Coordinates of C-alpha atoms and ligand atoms in Angstrom, one line a residue:
M1 CA 73.8 146.6 86.4
S2 CA 75.7 143.8 87.9
G3 CA 72.7 142.0 89.5
S4 CA 74.3 142.1 92.9
E5 CA 71.2 143.7 94.4
F6 CA 69.4 140.5 93.7
V7 CA 71.8 138.3 95.7
A8 CA 70.4 137.1 99.0
Q9 CA 72.0 138.0 102.3
R10 CA 72.8 134.4 103.1
M11 CA 75.3 134.3 100.4
A12 CA 77.5 136.7 102.4
S13 CA 78.1 133.9 104.9
I14 CA 79.5 131.7 102.1
G15 CA 83.0 132.9 101.2
S16 CA 85.7 131.3 99.2
S17 CA 88.0 133.3 101.5
G18 CA 91.8 133.1 101.0
V19 CA 91.5 130.4 98.4
R20 CA 90.1 132.6 95.7
R21 CA 93.4 134.3 95.2
I22 CA 95.1 130.9 94.7
F23 CA 92.5 129.8 92.2
D24 CA 93.0 133.1 90.3
L25 CA 96.7 132.4 90.2
A26 CA 96.2 128.8 89.2
A27 CA 93.9 129.8 86.3
A28 CA 96.9 131.4 84.5
M29 CA 99.0 128.2 84.8
K30 CA 99.8 126.2 81.7
D31 CA 99.8 122.4 82.0
P32 CA 100.5 122.5 85.7
I33 CA 101.4 119.5 87.8
D34 CA 98.0 119.5 89.4
F35 CA 97.9 118.1 92.9
S36 CA 94.7 120.0 93.7
M37 CA 92.0 117.6 92.3
G38 CA 90.0 115.6 94.8
Q39 CA 89.2 112.8 92.4
P40 CA 90.7 109.6 91.0
D41 CA 92.7 109.7 87.9
F42 CA 91.4 106.3 86.7
D43 CA 88.4 105.9 84.5
V44 CA 85.1 104.3 85.3
P45 CA 85.5 100.4 85.0
G46 CA 84.2 99.1 81.7
P47 CA 81.3 97.0 83.0
V48 CA 80.0 100.0 84.9
K49 CA 80.1 102.1 81.8
T50 CA 78.3 99.4 79.8
A51 CA 75.6 99.1 82.5
A52 CA 75.0 102.9 82.2
V53 CA 74.9 102.8 78.4
S54 CA 72.5 99.8 78.5
A55 CA 70.2 101.5 81.0
I56 CA 70.0 104.6 78.7
Q57 CA 69.4 102.4 75.6
E58 CA 66.8 100.4 77.4
G59 CA 64.8 103.6 78.2
R60 CA 65.6 103.8 81.9
N61 CA 65.8 107.5 81.6
K62 CA 62.9 108.9 83.6
Y63 CA 62.6 110.0 87.2
T64 CA 62.8 107.2 89.7
V65 CA 61.1 107.1 93.1
T66 CA 62.6 109.7 95.4
H67 CA 64.4 107.1 97.5
G68 CA 66.1 105.5 94.4
I69 CA 65.5 102.2 92.6
V70 CA 64.6 99.3 94.8
P71 CA 67.4 96.9 93.6
L72 CA 70.1 99.4 94.5
R73 CA 68.6 100.2 97.9
E74 CA 68.2 96.4 98.6
R75 CA 71.8 95.7 97.6
I76 CA 73.0 98.5 99.9
G77 CA 70.8 97.1 102.7
Q78 CA 72.5 93.8 102.2
I79 CA 76.0 95.4 102.4
M80 CA 75.0 97.2 105.6
R81 CA 73.7 94.0 107.2
K82 CA 76.9 92.1 106.2
E83 CA 79.3 94.9 107.3
F84 CA 77.6 96.1 110.5
G85 CA 74.7 93.7 111.2
W86 CA 72.6 96.9 110.7
D87 CA 69.3 97.4 109.0
P88 CA 69.1 101.2 108.3
A89 CA 66.7 103.1 106.0
V90 CA 68.4 104.0 102.7
L91 CA 68.2 106.9 100.4
I92 CA 70.1 107.2 97.1
T93 CA 71.5 110.7 96.8
C94 CA 73.1 112.9 94.3
G95 CA 76.7 112.4 95.5
V96 CA 77.7 112.6 99.1
S97 CA 77.3 116.4 98.7
G98 CA 73.6 115.8 98.1
G99 CA 73.4 113.6 101.2
L100 CA 75.2 116.2 103.3
T101 CA 73.0 119.0 102.1
L102 CA 69.8 117.0 102.8
A103 CA 71.0 115.8 106.2
L104 CA 72.0 119.2 107.5
M105 CA 68.8 120.8 106.2
A106 CA 66.7 118.0 107.7
C107 CA 68.4 117.9 111.1
V108 CA 69.9 121.3 112.0
N109 CA 67.7 124.0 113.6
P110 CA 68.6 127.7 113.4
G111 CA 71.4 128.3 115.9
D112 CA 72.2 124.7 116.5
E113 CA 75.9 124.0 116.7
V114 CA 77.6 121.3 114.7
L115 CA 81.0 120.1 115.6
V116 CA 83.5 119.6 112.8
A117 CA 87.2 118.8 112.9
D118 CA 89.6 121.5 111.9
P119 CA 90.9 120.8 109.2
C120 CA 87.9 119.3 107.4
F121 CA 86.3 118.9 104.0
V122 CA 85.5 122.4 102.5
S123 CA 81.7 122.0 102.3
Y124 CA 80.9 121.1 106.0
R125 CA 81.1 124.5 107.5
T126 CA 79.3 126.2 104.6
L127 CA 76.5 123.7 104.5
V128 CA 76.0 123.9 108.3
R129 CA 75.7 127.7 107.9
L130 CA 73.3 127.3 104.9
A131 CA 71.1 125.2 107.2
G132 CA 71.1 128.1 109.7
G133 CA 73.4 126.3 112.1
V134 CA 76.7 127.3 113.6
P135 CA 79.8 125.2 112.6
V136 CA 82.1 124.8 115.6
S137 CA 85.6 123.8 114.7
V138 CA 87.5 121.4 116.9
D139 CA 91.2 121.9 116.4
T140 CA 92.9 118.5 115.6
Y141 CA 96.4 119.8 114.9
D142 CA 99.3 118.9 115.1
D143 CA 98.9 115.1 114.9
L144 CA 95.5 115.5 113.2
S145 CA 94.0 112.6 115.1
L146 CA 90.4 112.9 116.3
H147 CA 91.1 114.1 119.9
P148 CA 87.7 113.1 121.3
E149 CA 88.6 115.1 124.5
R150 CA 88.6 118.3 122.5
F151 CA 85.2 117.5 121.1
V152 CA 84.0 117.0 124.7
A153 CA 85.3 120.4 125.5
A154 CA 83.4 122.0 122.6
V155 CA 80.0 120.6 123.5
T156 CA 77.5 123.2 124.7
P157 CA 73.7 123.0 125.3
R158 CA 73.3 124.0 121.6
T159 CA 75.3 121.2 120.2
R160 CA 73.2 119.2 117.9
A161 CA 75.4 117.0 115.8
L162 CA 79.0 116.3 114.8
I163 CA 80.5 115.4 111.5
V164 CA 83.2 112.8 111.3
N165 CA 85.2 111.9 108.1
S166 CA 87.5 108.9 108.1
P167 CA 89.5 108.4 105.9
G168 CA 89.7 112.2 105.9
N169 CA 89.9 115.0 103.4
P170 CA 92.3 116.9 103.5
T171 CA 94.5 114.6 105.7
G172 CA 94.2 111.1 104.3
I173 CA 94.0 109.9 108.0
V174 CA 92.0 107.0 109.2
Y175 CA 91.0 107.6 112.8
A176 CA 91.8 105.0 115.4
E177 CA 89.0 102.7 116.4
Q178 CA 89.3 103.8 120.1
E179 CA 88.8 107.5 119.1
I180 CA 85.7 106.6 117.1
R181 CA 84.4 104.7 120.0
S182 CA 85.0 107.6 122.4
L183 CA 83.3 110.0 120.0
C184 CA 80.3 107.7 119.9
E185 CA 80.2 107.6 123.7
L186 CA 80.3 111.4 123.8
A187 CA 77.5 111.6 121.2
R188 CA 75.4 109.3 123.3
R189 CA 76.0 111.2 126.5
H190 CA 74.9 114.5 124.9
N191 CA 72.3 113.1 122.6
L192 CA 74.1 114.2 119.4
L193 CA 73.6 113.0 115.9
I194 CA 76.7 111.6 114.2
I195 CA 77.0 112.3 110.5
S196 CA 79.7 109.9 109.2
D197 CA 81.1 110.9 105.8
E198 CA 82.7 107.7 104.6
I199 CA 83.2 108.6 101.0
Y200 CA 86.7 107.2 101.1
A201 CA 85.8 104.0 102.9
G202 CA 86.8 101.9 99.9
L203 CA 90.3 103.5 99.8
C204 CA 92.0 102.3 103.0
Y205 CA 95.5 101.0 102.7
D206 CA 96.4 99.7 106.1
G207 CA 93.2 98.0 107.2
P208 CA 89.6 99.2 107.1
A209 CA 88.4 102.4 108.8
A210 CA 86.3 102.1 112.0
S211 CA 82.8 103.4 111.6
P212 CA 80.5 105.1 114.2
V213 CA 77.9 102.7 112.9
T214 CA 79.7 99.9 114.9
F215 CA 79.4 101.8 118.2
A216 CA 76.3 104.0 117.9
P217 CA 74.1 102.7 115.1
E218 CA 71.0 104.4 116.6
R219 CA 72.4 107.9 116.1
T220 CA 74.6 107.6 113.1
L221 CA 73.7 108.8 109.6
L222 CA 76.2 107.1 107.2
L223 CA 77.0 108.9 103.9
R224 CA 78.9 107.0 101.3
G225 CA 79.5 107.6 97.6
F226 CA 80.5 106.0 94.4
G227 CA 82.5 108.8 92.9
K228 CA 85.9 108.1 94.5
D229 CA 85.8 104.3 94.5
Y230 CA 84.8 103.9 90.8
G231 CA 86.2 107.1 89.3
M232 CA 82.7 108.5 88.6
T233 CA 82.7 111.8 90.5
G234 CA 80.8 113.4 87.5
W235 CA 77.9 110.8 87.8
R236 CA 76.9 112.3 91.1
M237 CA 76.0 109.2 93.0
G238 CA 75.9 108.5 96.7
Y239 CA 73.7 107.1 99.4
A240 CA 72.6 107.9 103.0
A241 CA 71.8 105.1 105.5
G242 CA 70.5 105.7 109.0
P243 CA 67.5 106.1 111.3
A244 CA 64.2 105.9 109.4
A245 CA 62.9 109.3 110.7
I246 CA 65.9 111.2 109.3
I247 CA 66.0 109.3 106.0
Q248 CA 62.2 110.1 105.6
E249 CA 62.8 113.8 106.1
M250 CA 65.8 113.8 103.8
A251 CA 63.6 112.1 101.1
K252 CA 60.9 114.7 101.6
L253 CA 63.4 117.4 100.9
Q254 CA 65.0 115.5 98.0
Q255 CA 61.6 115.3 96.4
F256 CA 61.5 119.1 96.2
T257 CA 65.2 119.7 95.4
F258 CA 67.3 117.0 93.6
V259 CA 64.1 114.9 92.9
C260 CA 66.1 111.7 92.5
A261 CA 69.6 110.6 91.6
P262 CA 70.1 110.1 87.8
Q263 CA 68.4 106.9 86.8
P264 CA 71.0 105.4 84.4
A265 CA 73.7 106.0 87.0
Q266 CA 71.6 104.2 89.6
W267 CA 71.5 101.1 87.5
A268 CA 75.2 101.4 86.8
C269 CA 75.9 101.6 90.5
L270 CA 74.3 98.3 91.0
T271 CA 77.0 96.9 88.7
A272 CA 79.7 99.0 90.4
L273 CA 78.9 97.3 93.7
E274 CA 79.8 93.9 92.1
T275 CA 82.9 95.3 90.4
D276 CA 86.3 94.5 91.7
V277 CA 88.4 97.7 92.0
S278 CA 91.2 96.1 94.1
A279 CA 93.8 96.8 91.4
Q280 CA 92.9 100.5 91.6
V281 CA 93.2 100.5 95.4
A282 CA 96.5 98.7 95.1
A283 CA 97.7 101.4 92.6
Y284 CA 96.7 104.1 95.1
R285 CA 98.5 102.4 97.9
A286 CA 101.6 102.4 95.7
K287 CA 101.1 106.1 95.0
R288 CA 100.7 106.7 98.8
D289 CA 104.0 104.9 99.3
L290 CA 105.7 106.9 96.6
V291 CA 104.6 110.3 97.9
V292 CA 105.5 109.4 101.5
N293 CA 109.0 108.3 100.5
A294 CA 109.5 111.3 98.2
L295 CA 108.5 113.8 100.9
S296 CA 109.5 112.3 104.2
E297 CA 113.0 113.8 104.3
R298 CA 111.9 117.4 103.6
F299 CA 108.4 117.7 105.0
A300 CA 106.7 116.9 108.3
F301 CA 103.4 115.1 107.9
V302 CA 101.3 112.3 109.4
R303 CA 101.5 109.2 107.2
P304 CA 98.2 109.0 105.3
T305 CA 96.4 105.6 105.4
G306 CA 93.4 106.3 103.2
G307 CA 91.8 108.4 100.5
F308 CA 94.4 110.1 98.2
Y309 CA 95.6 113.0 100.2
V310 CA 98.6 114.0 102.3
F311 CA 98.7 117.1 104.4
P312 CA 102.2 118.3 105.2
R313 CA 103.3 121.3 107.2
V314 CA 104.7 124.1 105.1
P315 CA 108.5 124.6 105.3
Q316 CA 109.5 127.0 108.1
R317 CA 110.9 129.7 105.8
F318 CA 107.4 130.5 104.5
P319 CA 105.1 132.7 106.7
N320 CA 102.1 130.6 105.8
A321 CA 100.6 128.0 103.4
T322 CA 99.2 130.7 101.1
A323 CA 102.7 132.1 100.6
F324 CA 104.1 128.6 100.1
V325 CA 101.4 127.8 97.5
E326 CA 102.2 131.0 95.6
A327 CA 105.8 129.7 95.4
T328 CA 104.7 126.3 94.2
I329 CA 102.5 127.9 91.5
A330 CA 105.6 129.8 90.3
K331 CA 107.2 126.4 89.8
N332 CA 104.1 125.1 88.1
V333 CA 102.8 122.8 90.9
L334 CA 99.4 123.3 92.2
V335 CA 98.5 122.3 95.8
I336 CA 95.8 123.7 98.2
P337 CA 96.7 125.8 101.2
G338 CA 95.4 124.7 104.6
C339 CA 93.2 127.8 105.0
A340 CA 90.8 126.2 102.5
F341 CA 90.0 123.6 105.2
G342 CA 89.8 125.5 108.4
D343 CA 91.2 128.3 110.5
R344 CA 94.9 127.5 110.2
D345 CA 97.2 128.2 107.2
T346 CA 100.1 126.1 108.2
H347 CA 99.7 123.0 106.1
F348 CA 99.0 122.2 102.5
R349 CA 97.0 119.4 100.7
I350 CA 98.5 117.3 98.0
S351 CA 96.1 115.0 96.1
Y352 CA 98.3 112.2 94.8
A353 CA 95.6 110.9 92.4
V354 CA 97.9 111.7 89.4
S355 CA 100.2 109.6 87.2
D356 CA 103.3 108.2 88.9
D357 CA 105.7 110.4 86.8
R358 CA 103.9 113.6 87.5
L359 CA 103.7 112.6 91.1
A360 CA 107.5 112.0 91.3
A361 CA 108.2 115.2 89.3
G362 CA 105.9 117.3 91.5
C363 CA 107.3 115.9 94.7
E364 CA 110.8 116.8 93.5
I365 CA 109.8 120.4 92.9
L366 CA 108.1 120.6 96.3
C367 CA 111.2 119.3 98.0
S368 CA 113.3 121.8 96.2
L369 CA 111.2 124.5 97.9
A370 CA 111.6 123.0 101.4
Ligands
PMP1 N1 83.0 114.4 101.4 C1 84.3 114.4 101.3 C2 85.1 114.2 102.4 C3 84.9 114.7 100.0 O1 86.2 114.7 99.9 C4 84.0 114.9 98.9 C5 84.5 115.2 97.5 N2 85.7 115.8 97.4 C6 82.6 114.9 99.1 C7 82.1 114.6 100.4 C8 81.7 115.2 98.0 O2 81.5 114.0 97.2 P1 80.5 113.9 96.0 O3 81.3 114.2 94.8 O4 80.0 112.5 96.1 O5 79.4 114.9 96.2

């Protein structure tokens, strides 16, 4: 008995599609040059670790209130006032994934359409479906800019919300301010909620990313995280900031699901917000430059300006990205084919959050295939 008869029907709509085969192949790799990990290669800063250890030793180990500890929420409130002159309600979440899950469950009715860019972060379409909604992909190829006019064309009477992610995964692209502004105007015209996933806001290399909060604070739900900025993806920390009615419903749902974010990590995040990670950001900027220089002669791609990804087109001699990734795996380099992020399989994602020598060695191998 495999147990499959106990699996709910909704799981059928959640596929790992073409990528499963890649992960099966990758599982057999020995010490690969791994460009597949969407997380920093640096460790959590010392003072942040110390703050977590102290919290544990001081007995701050129990549940907190659902919304999260007051000092952390107040500090985030200050940051929002300073950055945007904005006074949103705040909920501490279990990573940005927790925030996304709660937001979509709280805001999407069955059959509602949610616009997402194609390509986009792997979870968006799945989580929209889980909430009973219909993800509607808006093609942003070939330049991978936001193309607000294509979002306009995708709006129907069922459109409820749109998800924007800048700097973006898998592209590393920071959208132009004008595009964000146009998207906000569109959202206002059609009364749409904007879910702004700004998990990479701290990792911008050529100036800060424009946020929808600046142009449409009344309809933006901002999601940010601590994992990428402070190398603590495993601590599962993030926050949601936005209209009180939405945050209240998300908190209601958090009460029955995640309950609260881990208490010691909440205290440590208070320290994280005072910790200077500019050296890490500078190191990532240098890695970005390294990868751009190493690949630019052999690959076509949009120069990334944030996060730690680059999303080149696969060389012409390969029929698709999956075939290309099979070839890179044969050379012991692991990258992710574009089909993981949307409908096309023409590009591949490199995460350059690896040591400089591995980055250089891996780029050389990729170039040898191009
Ligand atoms: N959004 C984006 C765009 C991401 O890249 C990721 C992580 N790869 C997440 C959300 C999820 O972040 P967390 O680990 O905080 O849940």
